[in-house]
CSV table of N, CA and C in Angstrom, one decimal:
chain,number,residue,atom,x,y,z
F,1,MET,N,90.1,85.2,139.7
F,1,MET,CA,90.2,85.2,138.5
F,1,MET,C,91.6,85.3,138.0
F,2,THR,N,92.4,84.4,137.2
F,2,THR,CA,93.5,84.4,137.7
F,2,THR,C,94.3,85.1,136.0
F,3,LYS,N,94.9,86.0,136.4
F,3,LYS,CA,95.5,86.2,134.6
F,3,LYS,C,97.0,85.1,134.4
F,4,ILE,N,96.3,85.4,132.8
F,4,ILE,CA,97.0,84.9,131.2
F,4,ILE,C,97.7,85.5,131.6
F,5,SER,N,99.3,85.7,131.1
F,5,SER,CA,100.2,86.3,130.5
F,5,SER,C,100.6,85.8,129.3
F,6,TYR,N,100.7,86.7,128.5
F,6,TYR,CA,101.1,87.1,127.0
F,6,TYR,C,101.6,86.1,127.0
F,7,GLN,N,102.6,85.8,127.3
F,7,GLN,CA,104.2,84.3,127.7
F,7,GLN,C,103.1,83.3,127.3
F,8,THR,N,102.4,83.2,128.3
F,8,THR,CA,101.1,81.3,128.4
F,8,THR,C,100.5,81.5,127.3
F,9,MET,N,100.2,82.8,126.4
F,9,MET,CA,99.0,82.6,125.4
F,9,MET,C,99.5,82.1,125.0
F,10,PHE,N,100.7,82.9,124.2
F,10,PHE,CA,101.8,83.3,123.1
F,10,PHE,C,102.5,81.6,123.0
F,11,GLY,N,102.8,81.0,123.9
F,11,GLY,CA,103.5,80.5,124.0
F,11,GLY,C,102.8,78.8,123.6
F,12,THR,N,101.0,78.5,124.3
F,12,THR,CA,100.0,77.7,123.2
F,12,THR,C,99.9,77.8,122.6
F,13,ILE,N,99.6,79.1,121.9
F,13,ILE,CA,99.7,78.9,120.3
F,13,ILE,C,100.8,78.5,120.2
F,14,VAL,N,102.3,79.3,119.6
F,14,VAL,CA,103.2,78.3,119.2
F,14,VAL,C,102.5,76.3,119.4
F,15,LEU,N,102.7,75.3,120.7
F,15,LEU,CA,102.2,74.9,120.7
F,15,LEU,C,101.4,73.6,119.9
F,16,ILE,N,100.0,74.4,119.9
F,16,ILE,CA,99.4,74.1,119.0
F,16,ILE,C,99.8,73.8,118.0
F,17,LEU,N,100.8,74.9,117.2
F,17,LEU,CA,101.2,74.8,115.7
F,17,LEU,C,101.4,73.4,116.1
F,18,GLY,N,103.4,73.9,116.4
F,18,GLY,CA,103.8,72.5,116.5
F,18,GLY,C,103.3,71.3,116.6
F,19,VAL,N,102.3,71.0,117.7
F,19,VAL,CA,101.5,69.9,117.6
F,19,VAL,C,100.4,69.3,116.0
F,20,LEU,N,100.3,70.1,115.8
F,20,LEU,CA,99.8,70.2,114.7
F,20,LEU,C,99.9,69.7,113.0
F,21,LEU,N,101.5,70.9,113.8
F,21,LEU,CA,102.4,70.5,112.1
F,21,LEU,C,102.9,68.8,112.1
F,22,LEU,N,103.3,68.8,113.8
F,22,LEU,CA,104.1,67.3,114.1
F,22,LEU,C,103.4,66.2,113.8
F,23,LEU,N,102.0,66.4,113.8
F,23,LEU,CA,100.7,65.4,113.0
F,23,LEU,C,100.2,65.1,111.8
F,24,ARG,N,100.6,66.1,111.3
F,24,ARG,CA,100.2,66.3,109.2
F,24,ARG,C,101.3,66.0,109.4
F,25,THR,N,103.1,66.0,109.5
F,25,THR,CA,104.0,64.9,108.9
F,25,THR,C,104.4,64.3,108.8
F,26,THR,N,104.1,63.8,110.1
F,26,THR,CA,104.2,61.9,110.4
F,26,THR,C,103.4,61.3,109.5
F,27,GLY,N,102.1,62.1,109.2
F,27,GLY,CA,101.4,61.0,109.3
F,27,GLY,C,100.2,60.6,109.8
F,28,ILE,N,100.3,60.3,110.8
F,28,ILE,CA,99.4,60.1,112.4
F,28,ILE,C,98.1,60.9,112.2
F,29,TYR,N,97.8,62.1,111.8
F,29,TYR,CA,96.4,62.5,111.6
F,29,TYR,C,96.8,64.0,110.4
F,30,ASP,N,95.3,64.1,109.2
F,30,ASP,CA,95.4,65.3,107.9
F,30,ASP,C,95.1,66.5,109.3
F,31,THR,N,96.0,67.0,110.2
F,31,THR,CA,95.4,68.3,109.9
F,31,THR,C,95.5,69.8,109.7
F,32,ILE,N,95.6,69.5,107.4
F,32,ILE,CA,95.4,71.3,107.4
F,32,ILE,C,94.1,71.6,107.6
F,33,GLN,N,93.0,71.5,107.9
F,33,GLN,CA,92.1,71.7,107.4
F,33,GLN,C,92.1,72.6,109.0
F,34,LEU,N,93.0,72.4,110.5
F,34,LEU,CA,92.9,72.6,111.2
F,34,LEU,C,94.0,74.4,111.0
F,35,LEU,N,94.9,73.5,110.2
F,35,LEU,CA,95.9,74.2,110.0
F,35,LEU,C,95.4,75.6,109.0
F,36,GLU,N,94.5,75.5,108.5
F,36,GLU,CA,94.1,76.6,108.2
F,36,GLU,C,93.7,78.3,108.6
F,37,TYR,N,93.6,77.7,109.9
F,37,TYR,CA,92.6,78.7,110.5
F,37,TYR,C,93.8,78.6,112.5
F,38,ILE,N,94.8,78.3,111.9
F,38,ILE,CA,96.0,79.1,113.0
F,38,ILE,C,96.3,80.4,113.1
F,39,PRO,N,96.1,81.9,112.2
F,39,PRO,CA,96.5,82.3,112.3
F,39,PRO,C,95.8,83.1,113.2
F,40,SER,N,94.0,82.6,113.2
F,40,SER,CA,93.0,82.8,113.5
F,40,SER,C,93.1,83.5,115.3
F,41,LEU,N,94.1,82.2,115.4
F,41,LEU,CA,94.2,82.6,117.5
F,41,LEU,C,95.4,83.6,116.9
F,42,PHE,N,95.7,84.2,116.6
F,42,PHE,CA,97.1,85.0,116.3
F,42,PHE,C,95.8,86.3,116.5
F,43,ILE,N,94.9,86.5,115.6
F,43,ILE,CA,94.0,87.7,115.5
F,43,ILE,C,93.1,87.5,116.9
F,44,LEU,N,93.5,86.6,118.4
F,44,LEU,CA,92.7,86.7,118.9
F,44,LEU,C,94.1,86.8,119.8
F,45,LEU,N,94.8,87.2,120.1
F,45,LEU,CA,96.1,87.7,120.9
F,45,LEU,C,96.1,88.7,120.0
F,46,GLY,N,96.3,88.9,119.3
F,46,GLY,CA,96.9,91.2,119.2
F,46,GLY,C,95.6,91.6,120.3
F,47,PHE,N,93.9,90.8,119.4
F,47,PHE,CA,92.5,92.2,120.2
F,47,PHE,C,92.5,91.3,121.9
F,48,TYR,N,93.0,90.3,122.6
F,48,TYR,CA,93.3,90.4,124.0
F,48,TYR,C,94.8,90.4,124.4
F,49,ALA,N,95.5,91.5,123.7
F,49,ALA,CA,96.6,92.4,123.7
F,49,ALA,C,95.7,93.8,123.7
F,50,LEU,N,95.1,93.9,123.5
F,50,LEU,CA,94.8,95.5,123.0
F,50,LEU,C,93.9,96.1,124.2
F,51,TRP,N,93.1,94.3,124.0
F,51,TRP,CA,92.1,94.7,125.7
F,51,TRP,C,92.4,94.2,126.6
F,52,LYS,N,94.1,93.9,127.3
F,52,LYS,CA,94.3,93.7,128.2
F,52,LYS,C,95.8,95.3,128.8
F,53,SER,N,95.6,95.6,127.2
F,53,SER,CA,96.3,97.3,127.3
F,53,SER,C,95.4,98.6,127.6
F,54,LYS,N,94.2,98.1,127.1
F,54,LYS,CA,93.0,98.4,128.2
F,54,LYS,C,93.2,100.1,126.9
F,55,PHE,N,93.5,99.5,125.5
F,55,PHE,CA,93.9,100.0,124.2
F,55,PHE,C,94.4,101.8,124.4
F,56,SER,N,95.9,101.4,125.6
F,56,SER,CA,96.6,102.2,125.4
F,56,SER,C,97.1,102.2,124.4
F,57,SER,N,97.6,101.0,124.2
F,57,SER,CA,98.7,100.6,123.1
F,57,SER,C,98.1,99.4,122.1
F,58,LEU,N,98.8,100.8,120.7
F,58,LEU,CA,98.1,100.3,120.2
F,58,LEU,C,98.8,99.7,118.6
F,59,SER,N,99.4,100.0,118.2
F,59,SER,CA,100.5,99.9,117.0
F,59,SER,C,101.1,98.6,116.9
F,60,GLY,N,101.1,97.7,118.0
F,60,GLY,CA,101.7,96.7,117.9
F,60,GLY,C,100.5,95.2,117.6
F,61,PRO,N,99.6,95.5,118.0
F,61,PRO,CA,98.6,94.6,118.6
F,61,PRO,C,97.2,94.6,117.5
F,62,ILE,N,97.7,96.3,116.7
F,62,ILE,CA,96.4,95.8,114.9
F,62,ILE,C,97.7,95.8,114.1
F,63,PHE,N,99.1,95.4,114.4
F,63,PHE,CA,99.7,95.2,113.3
F,63,PHE,C,99.3,94.0,113.1
F,64,LEU,N,99.3,93.1,114.6
F,64,LEU,CA,99.1,91.7,114.2
F,64,LEU,C,97.8,91.4,113.7
F,65,ILE,N,97.2,92.2,114.3
F,65,ILE,CA,96.3,91.6,113.4
F,65,ILE,C,95.4,92.0,112.1
F,66,VAL,N,96.5,92.2,111.4
F,66,VAL,CA,96.4,93.2,110.3
F,66,VAL,C,96.8,92.6,109.5
F,67,VAL,N,98.2,91.8,109.9
F,67,VAL,CA,99.1,91.1,109.3
F,67,VAL,C,98.7,89.2,108.7
F,68,PHE,N,97.8,89.3,110.5
F,68,PHE,CA,97.5,88.0,110.4
F,68,PHE,C,95.5,87.9,109.8
F,69,THR,N,95.5,88.4,109.7
F,69,THR,CA,94.2,88.5,109.1
F,69,THR,C,94.0,88.6,107.7
F,70,THR,N,94.8,89.5,107.2
F,70,THR,CA,95.4,89.1,105.6
F,70,THR,C,95.9,87.9,104.9
F,71,LEU,N,96.3,86.9,106.2
F,71,LEU,CA,97.2,86.0,105.8
F,71,LEU,C,96.2,84.8,105.7
F,72,GLN,N,94.9,85.3,106.6
F,72,GLN,CA,93.7,84.2,106.7
F,72,GLN,C,93.4,84.3,105.8
F,73,LEU,N,93.1,85.5,105.6
F,73,LEU,CA,91.2,85.2,104.5
F,73,LEU,C,92.8,85.2,103.0
F,74,PHE,N,93.6,84.6,103.0
F,74,PHE,CA,94.5,84.3,102.1
F,74,PHE,C,95.2,83.1,102.3
F,75,ILE,N,94.8,81.9,103.2
F,75,ILE,CA,94.3,81.0,103.0
F,75,ILE,C,92.9,80.3,102.8
F,76,LEU,N,92.0,81.1,103.0
F,76,LEU,CA,90.8,80.9,102.9
F,76,LEU,C,90.6,81.4,101.7
F,77,ASP,N,91.4,81.8,100.5
F,77,ASP,CA,90.9,82.0,98.9
F,77,ASP,C,89.5,83.0,99.1
F,78,ILE,N,89.5,84.1,99.6
F,78,ILE,CA,88.6,85.0,100.3
F,78,ILE,C,89.5,86.4,99.3
F,79,ILE,N,90.4,86.5,99.3
F,79,ILE,CA,90.9,86.8,98.8
F,79,ILE,C,92.0,86.2,98.0
F,80,SER,N,93.0,87.2,96.9
F,80,SER,CA,94.2,86.5,95.9
F,80,SER,C,95.7,87.1,95.6
F,81,TRP,N,96.2,86.4,95.3
F,81,TRP,CA,97.6,87.7,96.1
F,81,TRP,C,97.8,88.6,94.9
F,82,GLU,N,96.8,88.9,93.6
F,82,GLU,CA,97.0,90.0,92.6
F,82,GLU,C,96.3,90.9,94.2
F,83,ALA,N,95.1,91.1,94.9
F,83,ALA,CA,95.0,91.6,95.7
F,83,ALA,C,95.8,91.9,96.0
F,84,LEU,N,95.9,91.5,97.4
F,84,LEU,CA,97.6,91.2,98.3
F,84,LEU,C,98.7,92.0,97.6
F,85,THR,N,98.8,92.3,96.3
F,85,THR,CA,100.1,93.4,95.7
F,85,THR,C,99.2,94.7,95.3
F,86,ASP,N,98.4,94.4,95.4
F,86,ASP,CA,98.0,95.8,95.1
F,86,ASP,C,97.6,96.7,96.4
F,87,TRP,N,97.0,96.2,96.9
F,87,TRP,CA,96.7,96.7,98.6
F,87,TRP,C,97.8,96.2,99.7
F,88,TRP,N,98.9,96.2,99.5
F,88,TRP,CA,100.1,95.6,100.6
F,88,TRP,C,100.0,97.0,101.0
F,89,PRO,N,100.6,98.4,100.6
F,89,PRO,CA,100.6,99.6,101.3
F,89,PRO,C,100.0,100.1,102.7
F,90,LEU,N,97.9,99.4,102.2
F,90,LEU,CA,97.5,99.8,103.5
F,90,LEU,C,98.2,99.4,104.7
F,91,LEU,N,99.4,98.1,104.8
F,91,LEU,CA,100.2,97.6,106.3
F,91,LEU,C,100.7,98.8,106.4
F,92,ILE,N,101.6,99.6,105.2
F,92,ILE,CA,102.2,100.5,105.4
F,92,ILE,C,101.0,102.1,106.4
F,93,ILE,N,100.1,102.4,105.6
F,93,ILE,CA,99.0,103.5,106.0
F,93,ILE,C,98.6,102.9,107.7
F,94,VAL,N,98.4,101.8,107.8
F,94,VAL,CA,98.6,100.9,109.0
F,94,VAL,C,99.3,101.3,110.2
F,95,MET,N,100.6,101.0,109.9
F,95,MET,CA,101.8,100.8,110.5
F,95,MET,C,101.5,103.0,111.0
F,96,GLY,N,101.3,103.3,110.0
F,96,GLY,CA,101.8,104.5,110.5
F,96,GLY,C,100.9,105.5,111.1
F,97,ILE,N,99.3,105.4,110.8
F,97,ILE,CA,98.7,105.9,111.7
F,97,ILE,C,98.6,105.0,113.9
F,98,GLY,N,99.5,103.8,114.0
F,98,GLY,CA,99.1,102.4,114.6
F,98,GLY,C,100.1,104.0,115.4
F,99,ILE,N,101.6,104.3,114.7
F,99,ILE,CA,102.7,104.9,116.0
F,99,ILE,C,103.0,106.4,115.9
F,100,LEU,N,101.3,107.2,115.2
F,100,LEU,CA,100.7,108.5,115.1
F,100,LEU,C,99.7,108.7,116.4
F,101,THR,N,99.4,106.9,116.8
F,101,THR,CA,98.5,107.7,117.8
F,101,THR,C,98.8,106.9,119.2
F,102,GLU,N,100.4,106.5,118.9
F,102,GLU,CA,100.5,106.3,120.3
F,102,GLU,C,100.8,107.4,121.6
F,103,ARG,N,100.4,106.7,122.4
F,103,ARG,CA,100.8,108.2,123.6
F,103,ARG,C,102.4,108.6,123.6
F,104,LYS,N,102.0,109.6,124.2
F,104,LYS,CA,104.0,110.5,124.3
F,104,LYS,C,104.2,110.9,125.7
F,105,GLY,N,105.7,110.3,125.4
F,105,GLY,CA,105.8,109.9,126.7
F,105,GLY,C,105.6,108.4,127.3
F,106,ARG,N,106.5,107.7,126.7
F,106,ARG,CA,106.5,106.4,126.9
F,106,ARG,C,108.0,106.5,127.3
F,107,LEU,N,108.7,107.3,126.8
F,107,LEU,CA,110.3,107.6,127.9
F,107,LEU,C,110.5,107.3,129.0
F,108,SER,N,109.1,107.2,129.6
F,108,SER,CA,109.6,108.4,131.3
F,108,SER,C,110.0,106.6,131.9
F,109,VAL,N,110.8,107.1,133.1
F,109,VAL,CA,111.2,105.6,133.8
F,109,VAL,C,110.7,105.3,135.2
F,110,PHE,N,110.1,104.2,135.1
F,110,PHE,CA,109.5,103.3,136.2
F,110,PHE,C,109.8,102.7,137.1
F,111,ARG,N,109.9,102.0,138.6
F,111,ARG,CA,110.4,101.4,138.7
F,111,ARG,C,109.3,99.8,139.8
F,112,LYS,N,109.2,99.2,138.6
F,112,LYS,CA,108.5,97.6,139.2
F,112,LYS,C,109.0,96.9,139.7
F,113,SER,N,108.6,96.4,140.2
F,113,SER,CA,108.4,96.0,141.5
F,113,SER,C,109.7,93.9,141.3
F,114,ASN,N,108.6,93.9,140.1
F,114,ASN,CA,108.7,92.3,139.5
F,114,ASN,C,110.2,92.2,138.6
F,115,GLU,N,110.9,91.7,138.6
F,115,GLU,CA,112.1,90.7,137.4
F,115,GLU,C,111.1,90.0,136.0
F,116,THR,N,110.9,90.3,136.3
F,116,THR,CA,110.0,89.4,134.4
F,116,THR,C,110.3,90.5,133.9
F,117,ILE,N,110.5,90.0,132.0
F,117,ILE,CA,109.8,91.1,131.3
F,117,ILE,C,108.6,90.6,130.3
F,118,ASP,N,107.5,91.1,129.9
F,118,ASP,CA,106.6,91.1,129.1
F,118,ASP,C,107.1,90.9,128.1
F,119,LEU,N,106.9,88.6,127.4
F,119,LEU,CA,106.8,89.2,125.7
F,119,LEU,C,106.8,89.9,125.2
F,120,PHE,N,105.3,90.6,125.3
F,120,PHE,CA,104.6,92.2,123.9
F,120,PHE,C,105.0,92.6,125.0
F,121,ALA,N,105.5,93.9,124.7
F,121,ALA,CA,107.1,94.2,125.4
F,121,ALA,C,107.2,95.2,124.2
F,122,VAL,N,106.9,94.0,123.4
F,122,VAL,CA,106.6,94.5,122.0
F,122,VAL,C,106.3,94.8,121.4
F,123,PHE,N,105.2,94.2,120.6
F,123,PHE,CA,103.7,95.2,120.9
F,123,PHE,C,103.4,96.0,121.3
F,124,GLY,N,103.6,95.9,122.6
F,124,GLY,CA,102.6,97.6,123.3
F,124,GLY,C,103.7,98.6,123.2
F,125,GLY,N,104.8,97.9,122.7
F,125,GLY,CA,105.6,99.9,122.7
F,125,GLY,C,106.2,99.8,124.2
F,126,VAL,N,106.5,99.3,125.1
F,126,VAL,CA,107.0,99.5,126.6
F,126,VAL,C,108.7,99.8,126.8
F,127,SER,N,108.3,100.7,126.5
F,127,SER,CA,110.1,101.5,126.9
F,127,SER,C,110.6,101.2,128.9
F,128,SER,N,111.2,99.8,128.8
F,128,SER,CA,112.0,100.0,130.1
F,128,SER,C,113.1,99.0,130.8
F,129,ALA,N,113.8,99.4,131.9
F,129,ALA,CA,115.7,98.4,131.6
F,129,ALA,C,115.2,97.7,133.0
F,130,SER,N,115.6,96.9,133.2
F,130,SER,CA,115.9,96.3,134.5
F,130,SER,C,117.1,96.4,135.3
F,131,ASN,N,117.0,97.6,136.7
F,131,ASN,CA,118.1,97.2,137.0
F,131,ASN,C,118.3,96.3,138.3
F,132,SER,N,118.0,94.9,138.3
F,132,SER,CA,117.8,93.7,139.2
F,132,SER,C,118.7,93.6,138.6
F,133,LYS,N,119.8,93.1,140.7
F,133,LYS,CA,121.0,91.9,140.0
F,133,LYS,C,120.9,90.9,139.7
F,134,GLY,N,119.6,90.5,140.0
F,134,GLY,CA,119.3,89.6,140.1
F,134,GLY,C,118.8,88.9,138.1
F,135,PHE,N,118.8,90.1,137.7
F,135,PHE,CA,119.2,90.3,135.6
F,135,PHE,C,119.8,89.2,135.2
């Protein structure tokens, strides 16, 4: 089975979003109903990041899931703006829990054989430096 990189998944989502927006703004096709579900793709990306990291990296993917789930519920009129203004501190609570549950010792140095940087290192909390002469 071929491994799908985070860059490929993220790039595909951004590409789909761009095509849908272009079709809508040029009047070729009304994609508003499809655009309503774009946050769901980012939610799936967050779950994929959790699964791919074997739940060792929590704060970034959970933050992604919470933010885009909230946005999706707002777009679908399941929750109102008033509810968002009342419950926004939950985002800070979720971030705090994510920070507290992260693995200790992430600042350790290790050597990698590849010379690429993973896009989701931001979401996964990876601390690494490139020692490659080609970087």
